[in-house]
XYZ file of C-alpha atoms in Angstrom:
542
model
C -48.511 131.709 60.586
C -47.935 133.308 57.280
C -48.387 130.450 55.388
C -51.410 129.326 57.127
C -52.638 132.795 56.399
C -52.170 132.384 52.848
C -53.624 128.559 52.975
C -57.181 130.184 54.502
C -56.996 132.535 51.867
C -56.723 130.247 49.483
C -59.403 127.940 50.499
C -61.780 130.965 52.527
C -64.892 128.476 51.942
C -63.758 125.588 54.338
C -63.659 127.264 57.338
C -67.756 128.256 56.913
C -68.227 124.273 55.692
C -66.573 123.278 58.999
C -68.266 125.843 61.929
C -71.393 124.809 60.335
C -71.143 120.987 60.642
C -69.396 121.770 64.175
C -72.625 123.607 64.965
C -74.585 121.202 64.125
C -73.081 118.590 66.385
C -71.234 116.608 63.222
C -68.452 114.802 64.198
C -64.899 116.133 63.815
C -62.882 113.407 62.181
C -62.082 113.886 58.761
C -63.504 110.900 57.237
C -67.012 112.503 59.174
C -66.576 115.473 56.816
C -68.412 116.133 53.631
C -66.629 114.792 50.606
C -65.681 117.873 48.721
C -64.565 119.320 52.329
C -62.272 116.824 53.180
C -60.957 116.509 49.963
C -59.556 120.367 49.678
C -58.294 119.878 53.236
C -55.957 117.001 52.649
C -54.714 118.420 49.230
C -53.941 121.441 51.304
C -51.871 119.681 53.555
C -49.898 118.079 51.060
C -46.217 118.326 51.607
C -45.800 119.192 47.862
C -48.463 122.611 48.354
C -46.967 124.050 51.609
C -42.972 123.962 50.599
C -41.920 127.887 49.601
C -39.014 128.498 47.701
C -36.948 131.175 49.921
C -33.979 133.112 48.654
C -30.849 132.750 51.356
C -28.141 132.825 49.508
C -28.588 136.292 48.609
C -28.630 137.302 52.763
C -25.816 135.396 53.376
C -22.044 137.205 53.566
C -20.269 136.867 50.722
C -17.100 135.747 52.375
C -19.048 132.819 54.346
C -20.476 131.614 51.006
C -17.063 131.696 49.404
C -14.708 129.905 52.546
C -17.395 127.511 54.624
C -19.741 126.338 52.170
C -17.860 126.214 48.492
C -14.842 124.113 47.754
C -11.988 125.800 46.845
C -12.240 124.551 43.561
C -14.470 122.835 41.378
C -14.146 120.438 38.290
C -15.897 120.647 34.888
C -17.575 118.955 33.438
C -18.981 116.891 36.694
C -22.876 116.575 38.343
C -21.227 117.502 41.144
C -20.227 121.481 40.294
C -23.660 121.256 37.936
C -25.717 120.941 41.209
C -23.803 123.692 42.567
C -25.155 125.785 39.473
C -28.650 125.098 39.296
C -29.701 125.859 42.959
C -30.573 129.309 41.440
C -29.603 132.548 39.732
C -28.393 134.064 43.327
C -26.111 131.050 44.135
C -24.903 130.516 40.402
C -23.327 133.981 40.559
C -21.756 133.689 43.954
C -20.544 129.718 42.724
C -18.956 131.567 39.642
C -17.400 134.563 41.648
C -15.615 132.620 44.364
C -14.209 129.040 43.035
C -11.939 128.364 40.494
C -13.143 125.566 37.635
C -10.749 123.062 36.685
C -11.511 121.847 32.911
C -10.347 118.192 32.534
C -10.933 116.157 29.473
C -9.499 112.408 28.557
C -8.202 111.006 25.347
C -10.308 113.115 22.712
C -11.218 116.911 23.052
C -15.197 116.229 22.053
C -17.689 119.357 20.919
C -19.294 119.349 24.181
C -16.064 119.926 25.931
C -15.591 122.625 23.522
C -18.441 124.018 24.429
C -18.495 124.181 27.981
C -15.016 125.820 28.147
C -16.007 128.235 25.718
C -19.292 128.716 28.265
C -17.289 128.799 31.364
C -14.413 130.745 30.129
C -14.063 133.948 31.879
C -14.038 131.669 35.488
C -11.758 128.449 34.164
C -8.197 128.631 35.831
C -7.083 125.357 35.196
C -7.383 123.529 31.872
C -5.870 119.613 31.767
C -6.376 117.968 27.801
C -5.140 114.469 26.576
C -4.954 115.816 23.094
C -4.647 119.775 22.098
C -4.182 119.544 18.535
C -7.890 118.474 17.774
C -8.732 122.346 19.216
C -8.967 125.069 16.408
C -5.643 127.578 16.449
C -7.961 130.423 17.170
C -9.593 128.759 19.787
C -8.220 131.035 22.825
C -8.441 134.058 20.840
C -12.322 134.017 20.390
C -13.059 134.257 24.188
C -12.075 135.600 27.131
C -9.913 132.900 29.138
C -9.105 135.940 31.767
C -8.405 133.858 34.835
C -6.919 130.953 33.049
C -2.799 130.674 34.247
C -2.314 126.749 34.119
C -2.324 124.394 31.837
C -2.106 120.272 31.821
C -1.641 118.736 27.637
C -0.550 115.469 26.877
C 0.992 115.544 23.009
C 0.713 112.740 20.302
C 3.608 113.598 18.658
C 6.516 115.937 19.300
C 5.661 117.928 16.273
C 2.713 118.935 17.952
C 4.565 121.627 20.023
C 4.695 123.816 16.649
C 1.029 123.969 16.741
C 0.906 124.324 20.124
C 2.988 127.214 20.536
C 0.691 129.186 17.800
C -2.392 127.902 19.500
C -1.368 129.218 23.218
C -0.196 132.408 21.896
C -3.047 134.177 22.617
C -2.575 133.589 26.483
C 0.704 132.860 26.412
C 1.270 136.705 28.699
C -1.472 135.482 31.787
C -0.072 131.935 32.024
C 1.883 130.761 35.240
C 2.059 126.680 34.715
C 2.465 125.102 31.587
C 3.189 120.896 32.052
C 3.718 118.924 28.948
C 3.767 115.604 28.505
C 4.383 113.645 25.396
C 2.342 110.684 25.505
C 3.813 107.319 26.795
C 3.441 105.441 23.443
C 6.476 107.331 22.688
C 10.059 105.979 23.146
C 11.379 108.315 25.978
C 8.498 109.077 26.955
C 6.605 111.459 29.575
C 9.277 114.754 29.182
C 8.093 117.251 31.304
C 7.772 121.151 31.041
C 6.857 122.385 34.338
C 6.704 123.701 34.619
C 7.987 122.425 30.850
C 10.119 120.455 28.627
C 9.771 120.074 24.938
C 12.317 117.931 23.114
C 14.961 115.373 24.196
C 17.533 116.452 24.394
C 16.619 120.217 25.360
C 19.110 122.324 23.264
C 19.668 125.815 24.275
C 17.760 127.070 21.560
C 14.709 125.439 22.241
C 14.648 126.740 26.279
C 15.881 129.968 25.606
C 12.621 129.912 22.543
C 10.420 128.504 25.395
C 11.630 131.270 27.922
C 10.985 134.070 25.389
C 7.075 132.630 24.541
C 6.075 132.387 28.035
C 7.710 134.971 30.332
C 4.818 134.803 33.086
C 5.687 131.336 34.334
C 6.342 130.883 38.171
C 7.340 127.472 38.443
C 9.477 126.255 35.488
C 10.854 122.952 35.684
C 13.379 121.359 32.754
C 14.601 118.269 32.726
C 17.560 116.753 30.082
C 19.441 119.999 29.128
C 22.673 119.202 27.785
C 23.467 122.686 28.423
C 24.329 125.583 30.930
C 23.906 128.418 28.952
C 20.229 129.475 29.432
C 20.870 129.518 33.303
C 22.758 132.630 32.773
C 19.758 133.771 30.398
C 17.574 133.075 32.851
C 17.109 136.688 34.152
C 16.250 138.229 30.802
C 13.424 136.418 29.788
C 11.488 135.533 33.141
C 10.924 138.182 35.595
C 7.889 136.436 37.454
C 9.623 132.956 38.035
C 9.317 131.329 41.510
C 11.366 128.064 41.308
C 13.502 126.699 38.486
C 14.464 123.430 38.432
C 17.373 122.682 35.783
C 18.430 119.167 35.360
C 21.003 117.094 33.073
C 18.915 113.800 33.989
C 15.207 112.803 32.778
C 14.212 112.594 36.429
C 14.406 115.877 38.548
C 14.429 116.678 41.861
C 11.031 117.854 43.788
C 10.177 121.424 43.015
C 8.728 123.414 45.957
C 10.375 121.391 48.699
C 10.122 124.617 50.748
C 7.816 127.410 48.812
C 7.980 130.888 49.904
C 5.905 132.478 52.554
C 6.014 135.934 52.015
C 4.832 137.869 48.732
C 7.672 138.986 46.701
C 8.497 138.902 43.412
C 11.462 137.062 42.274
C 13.301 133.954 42.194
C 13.116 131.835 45.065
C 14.410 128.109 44.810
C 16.626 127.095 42.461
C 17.480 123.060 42.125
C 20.390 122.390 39.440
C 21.982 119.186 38.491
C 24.835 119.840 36.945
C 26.201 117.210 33.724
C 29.255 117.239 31.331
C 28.199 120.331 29.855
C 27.779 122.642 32.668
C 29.589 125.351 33.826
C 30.424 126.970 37.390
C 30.127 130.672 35.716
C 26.662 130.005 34.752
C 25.286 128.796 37.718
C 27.278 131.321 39.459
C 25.808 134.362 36.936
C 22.342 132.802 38.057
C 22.459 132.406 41.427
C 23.838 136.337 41.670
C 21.198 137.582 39.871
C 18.820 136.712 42.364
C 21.034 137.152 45.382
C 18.377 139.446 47.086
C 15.677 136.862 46.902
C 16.943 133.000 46.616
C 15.594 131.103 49.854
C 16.898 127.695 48.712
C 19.393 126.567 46.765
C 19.971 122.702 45.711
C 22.875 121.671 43.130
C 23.818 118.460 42.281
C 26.008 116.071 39.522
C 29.067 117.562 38.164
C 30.925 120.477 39.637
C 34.277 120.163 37.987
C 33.637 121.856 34.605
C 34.591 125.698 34.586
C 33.426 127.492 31.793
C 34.782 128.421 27.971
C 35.861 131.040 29.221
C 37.915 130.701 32.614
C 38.519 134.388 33.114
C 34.710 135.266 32.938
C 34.138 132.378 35.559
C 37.104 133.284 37.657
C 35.582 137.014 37.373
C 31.773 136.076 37.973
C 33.281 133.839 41.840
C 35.785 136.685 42.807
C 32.895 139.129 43.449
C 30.949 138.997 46.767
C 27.081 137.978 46.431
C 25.122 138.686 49.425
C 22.444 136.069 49.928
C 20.625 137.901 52.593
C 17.434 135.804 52.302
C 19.253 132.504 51.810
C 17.793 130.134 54.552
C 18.308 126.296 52.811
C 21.396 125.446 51.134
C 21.951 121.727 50.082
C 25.369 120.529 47.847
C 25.715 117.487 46.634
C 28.826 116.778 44.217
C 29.569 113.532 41.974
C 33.148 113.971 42.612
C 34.904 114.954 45.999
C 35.415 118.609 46.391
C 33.904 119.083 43.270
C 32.702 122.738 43.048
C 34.512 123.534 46.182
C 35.119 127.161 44.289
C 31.330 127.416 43.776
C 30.135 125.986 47.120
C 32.681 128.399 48.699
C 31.081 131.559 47.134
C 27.796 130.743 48.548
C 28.762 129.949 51.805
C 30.137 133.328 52.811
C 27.763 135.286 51.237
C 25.167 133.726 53.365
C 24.668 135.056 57.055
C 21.324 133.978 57.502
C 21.448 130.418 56.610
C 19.405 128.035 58.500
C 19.893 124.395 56.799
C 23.423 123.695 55.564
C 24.205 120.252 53.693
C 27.400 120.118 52.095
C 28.649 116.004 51.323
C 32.056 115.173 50.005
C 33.597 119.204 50.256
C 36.829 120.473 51.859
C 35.779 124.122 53.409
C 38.939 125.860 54.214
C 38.185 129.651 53.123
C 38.708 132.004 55.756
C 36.191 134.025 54.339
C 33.762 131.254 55.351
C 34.757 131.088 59.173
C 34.020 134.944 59.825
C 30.951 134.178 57.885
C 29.727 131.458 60.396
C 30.531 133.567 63.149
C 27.059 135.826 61.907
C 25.213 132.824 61.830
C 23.518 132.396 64.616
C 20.127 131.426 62.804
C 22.087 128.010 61.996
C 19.492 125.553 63.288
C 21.094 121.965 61.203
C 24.306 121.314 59.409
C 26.080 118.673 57.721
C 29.642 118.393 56.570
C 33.077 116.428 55.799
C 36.344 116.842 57.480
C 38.633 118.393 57.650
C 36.968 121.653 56.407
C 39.152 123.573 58.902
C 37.064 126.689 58.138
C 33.491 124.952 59.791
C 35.631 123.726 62.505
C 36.471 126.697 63.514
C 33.009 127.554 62.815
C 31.648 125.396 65.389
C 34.250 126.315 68.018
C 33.072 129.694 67.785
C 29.739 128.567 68.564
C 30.724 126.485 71.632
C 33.011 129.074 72.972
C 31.661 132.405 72.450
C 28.315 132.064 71.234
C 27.297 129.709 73.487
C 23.629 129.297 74.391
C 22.776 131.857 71.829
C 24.008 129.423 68.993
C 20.878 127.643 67.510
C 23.013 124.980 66.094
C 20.080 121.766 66.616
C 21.270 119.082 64.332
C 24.818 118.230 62.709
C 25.974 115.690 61.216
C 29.796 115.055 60.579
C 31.126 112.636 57.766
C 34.713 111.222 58.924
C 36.146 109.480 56.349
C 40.064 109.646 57.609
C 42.131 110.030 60.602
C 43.735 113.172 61.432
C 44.397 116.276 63.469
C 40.744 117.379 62.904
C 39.105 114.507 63.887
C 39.734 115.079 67.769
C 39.779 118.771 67.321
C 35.860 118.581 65.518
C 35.288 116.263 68.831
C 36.211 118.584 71.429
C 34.275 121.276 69.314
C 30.778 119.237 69.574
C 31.099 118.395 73.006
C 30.662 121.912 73.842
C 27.253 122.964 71.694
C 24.848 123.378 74.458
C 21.944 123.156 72.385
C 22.385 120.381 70.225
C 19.816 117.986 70.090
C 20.317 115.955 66.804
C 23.941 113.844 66.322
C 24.695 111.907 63.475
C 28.369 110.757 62.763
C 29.803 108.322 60.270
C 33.030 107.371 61.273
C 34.443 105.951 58.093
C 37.990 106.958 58.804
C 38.109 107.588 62.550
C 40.583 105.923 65.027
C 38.013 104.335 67.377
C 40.170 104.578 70.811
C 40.069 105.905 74.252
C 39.948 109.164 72.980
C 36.828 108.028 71.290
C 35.211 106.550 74.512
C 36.404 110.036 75.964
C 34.566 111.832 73.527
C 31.575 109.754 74.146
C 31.593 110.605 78.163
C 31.909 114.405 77.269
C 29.477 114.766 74.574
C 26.538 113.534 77.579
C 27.980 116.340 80.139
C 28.410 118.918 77.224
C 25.369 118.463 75.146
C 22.669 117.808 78.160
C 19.770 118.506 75.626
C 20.847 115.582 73.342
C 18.024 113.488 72.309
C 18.799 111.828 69.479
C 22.694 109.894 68.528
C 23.458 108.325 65.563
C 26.832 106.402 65.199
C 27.771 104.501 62.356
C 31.495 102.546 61.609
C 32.659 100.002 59.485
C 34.840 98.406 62.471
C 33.506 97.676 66.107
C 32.953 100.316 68.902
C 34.816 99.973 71.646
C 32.004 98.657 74.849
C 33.213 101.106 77.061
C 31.217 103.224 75.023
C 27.887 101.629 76.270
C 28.694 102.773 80.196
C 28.622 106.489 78.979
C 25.113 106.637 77.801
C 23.113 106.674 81.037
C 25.014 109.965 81.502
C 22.772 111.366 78.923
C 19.456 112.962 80.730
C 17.494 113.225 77.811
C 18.555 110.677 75.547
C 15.223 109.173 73.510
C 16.735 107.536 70.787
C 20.195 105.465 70.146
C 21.267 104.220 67.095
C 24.823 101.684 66.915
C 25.791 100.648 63.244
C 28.713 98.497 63.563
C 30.335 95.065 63.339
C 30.176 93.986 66.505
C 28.252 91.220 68.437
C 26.895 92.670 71.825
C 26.594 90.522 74.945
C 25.721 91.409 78.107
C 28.000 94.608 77.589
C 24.821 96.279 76.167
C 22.696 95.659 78.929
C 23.912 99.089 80.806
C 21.728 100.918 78.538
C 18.451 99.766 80.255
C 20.160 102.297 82.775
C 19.456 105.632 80.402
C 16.847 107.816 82.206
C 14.490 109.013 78.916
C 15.797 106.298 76.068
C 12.721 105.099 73.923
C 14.343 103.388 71.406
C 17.399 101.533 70.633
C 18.309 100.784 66.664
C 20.871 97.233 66.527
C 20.994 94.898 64.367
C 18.746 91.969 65.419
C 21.736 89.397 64.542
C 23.881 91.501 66.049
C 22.542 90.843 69.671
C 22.688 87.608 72.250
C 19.612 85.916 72.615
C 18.886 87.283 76.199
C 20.379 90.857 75.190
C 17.500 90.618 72.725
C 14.989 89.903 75.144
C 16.228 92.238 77.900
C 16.132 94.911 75.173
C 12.854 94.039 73.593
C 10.899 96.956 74.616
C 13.738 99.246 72.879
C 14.178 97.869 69.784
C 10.681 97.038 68.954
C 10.726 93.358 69.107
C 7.815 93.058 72.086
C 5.651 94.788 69.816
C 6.150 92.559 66.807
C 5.935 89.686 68.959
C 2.350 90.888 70.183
């Protein structure tokens, strides 16, 4: 009604015009109208002269504006985040409060892009460029790059870093990420600071140099150091670091793989791969530095090296590091028992461990055992025999612990024959709650005590839903009567030599089994089709 209000007012002659052709019995169709009547009434009606500009954005909540209707992010220069700017002054503001801008440019930094980040500089927190150098050395010094923390160059040249450095000094304090890349024209090509590496190879001088330039990084990633040096360094120079990753190879593992979830400040995840050069003091002066806070810790490659100087390394193991927070632990040695010493120290500093993977290691510390007897957070773990001290570990958690051990998944490498072998057996077949089995029996004596092992693992473990047995000689087929006995059994997997008959038929008899894992080739022609359904050959036939 307003508007019509205002349209009357506007045109206050046309309503006299009309009553007075109404009274005098004129018709009432427009085109019945005078001329200059029916002219101002349609170009009153016209869509163009009734639409009002109205203000919302300023009436809406600020946090609605910011979560439903913005992205989290937006990227410059793009129509797409210049539409979001020109709905009007209201909206701009809110747009530039509330999302992050992502600069990206390609091969050439161009004066328009110049320009625009020097525009949108106080709000940019991202900046990606193929080529730095072409940007004046006092070009982060002359504005105000406040929320800016990561940053995405590609170099030319490796000489290009010396610039570089001087030309990110300015904001070298506020950033968080720093990836660079030397361009792939480059022999050995695309070396990575994450997050950061410069040269090839990475001396110590040149990552301790790096540390000391930008000690706000969070995520630092650096692969091809020929050295071990800087891990025990580490602490000095950056306070606010998140996740390291420190590798003797170009390629490195994933960063992040589990990122924290709570606030603090401090170093979190640490992935290592160790090479020639490395030392087990240095790792070990890292890793108890952040004792209070590490939540994952991943080392890899060569764990045989101790350090110059034995009697610092030997000192740096023999004291107790409590990993209170420690929840992932994953060890994967070149050689076996390489780093034993190392892996060792960890493990019985670590209570609260959830996720234990330890390949090619003998665990026989006491000190371990009483450890694992506090661990009742244990959810998957994953080990080599004989390790007498994780045997005992697990027998603790069948016998006493009992249905308060969380013990889910383990896996069990048994590469040789020996007193362990049946004892680890007899320890499994009493976790209650183990749902996950995996066991590669490179070096077990596949017998009746086997088969007996088999027939108590379904009574002992009645929440087991998943088996995984691998062997580089045949199973016995007694084996395949003993798996109906499992109640919950959903999936079955049998990596071995042999040819099955109609001995495998008996597991059509298994209550909950969903899917069975042999070898095509490995199965009769009518096993195959009585099994079809299991091992996913109806489907591919459909």
């Amino acid at each position: 009604m307003a508007q019509r209000g205002v349209h009357y007012r506007r045109h206050s002659n046309a309503t006299s015009v009309v009553r007075r052709i109404r009274a005098s019995g004129g018709a009432q169709h427009p085109t019945n109208l005078p001329r200059s009547v029916r002219h101002r009434r349609l170009r009153s009606y016209h869509p163009r002269r009734r639409v009002t500009r109205v203000d919302f954005v300023s009436r809406l909540p600020f946090e609605l504006v910011s979560s439903l209707i913005l992205p989290s992010a937006l990227m410059i220069p793009s129509r797409q985040t210049f539409a979001y700017l020109q709905v009007c002054r209201t909206w701009r503001q809110r747009v530039l409060q509330s999302v992050g801008f992502h600069f990206y440019s390609g091969a050439r930094v161009t004066f328009g892009d110049k320009q625009i980040m020097l525009a949108y500089a106080p709000y940019i927190t991202r900046i990606a460029l193929g080529n730095p150098s072409e940007l004046p050395l006092y070009f982060f010094s002359r504005s105000q790059f406040t929320c800016l923390q990561s940053l995405d160059l590609t170099l030319a040249f490796e000489n290009d870093i010396h610039a570089l450095i001087r030309l990110l000094q300015p904001i070298a304090a506020a950033l968080k990420e720093i990836k660079l890349t030397i361009s792939p024209r480059m022999s050995n090509a695309a070396v990575r600071l994450v997050s950061t590496s410069i040269t090839q190879p990475l001396e110590e001088n040149d990552i301790i140099g790096l540390l000391e330039r930008f000690p706000s990084l969070q995520l630092l990633s650096l692969p091809h150091c020929q050295y071990s040096t800087p891990l025990s360094l580490m602490p000095q120079y950056c306070r606010y670091l998140d996740s390291l990753t420190y590798s003797s190879q170009t390629g490195v593992l994933e960063a992040m793989r589990y990122p924290r979830t709570d606030n603090a400040i401090g170093l979190h995840s640490v992935y290592v791969t160790a090479g020639e050069n490395y030392h087990l003091g240095d790792i070990a002066s890292l890793l108890a530095s952040h004792c209070d806070t590490l939540t994952t810790i991943v080392l890899a490659g060569k764990m045989n090296h101790q350090s110059s100087s034995s009697r610092s390394s030997s000192t740096m193991l023999s004291q107790d590091a409590h990993f209170k927070h420690l929840n992932h632990l994953f060890f994967y040695p070149d050689d076996d028992d390489g780093g034993n010493v190392l892996l060792q120290w960890i493990l019985k500093g670590a209570p609260n461990a959830r996720e234990i993977e330890m390949a090619k290691c003998n665990v026989d510390n006491d000190a371990v055992y009483h450890t694992m007897k506090k661990m009742t957070n244990l959810e998957s773990l994953s080990f080599a025999l004989p390790s007498t001290a994780i045997i005992s570990g697990l027998e603790y958690h069948a016998s006493t612990l009992r249905h308060r051990s969380n013990l889910r998944s383990l896996s069990i490498d048994v590469h040789f024959s020996g007193n362990e072998c049946p004892r680890a057996w007899r320890a499994v077949a009493r976790l209650s709650n183990l749902r996950e089995l995996f066991m590669q029996l490179r070096g077990a004596t596949l017998d009746q005590e086997f088969v007996a092992f088999i027939e108590a693992l379904a009574h002992g473990c009645p929440e087991l839903r998943e088996l995984i047995l691998e062997a580089p000689m045949e199973f016995p087929t007694a084996i395949i009567s003993k798996f109906p006995l499992y109640p919950k059994l959903q999936e079955l997997t049998l990596g071995s030599p042999n040819f099955w008959n109609e001995s495998l038929l008996p597991i059509l008899q298994c209550p909950s089994l969903e899917a069975l894992y042999v070898e095509r080739e490995q199965m009769s022609e009518k096993v195959a089709e009585a099994l079809a359904y299991l091992t996913g050959d109806a489907w591919l036939s459909h």
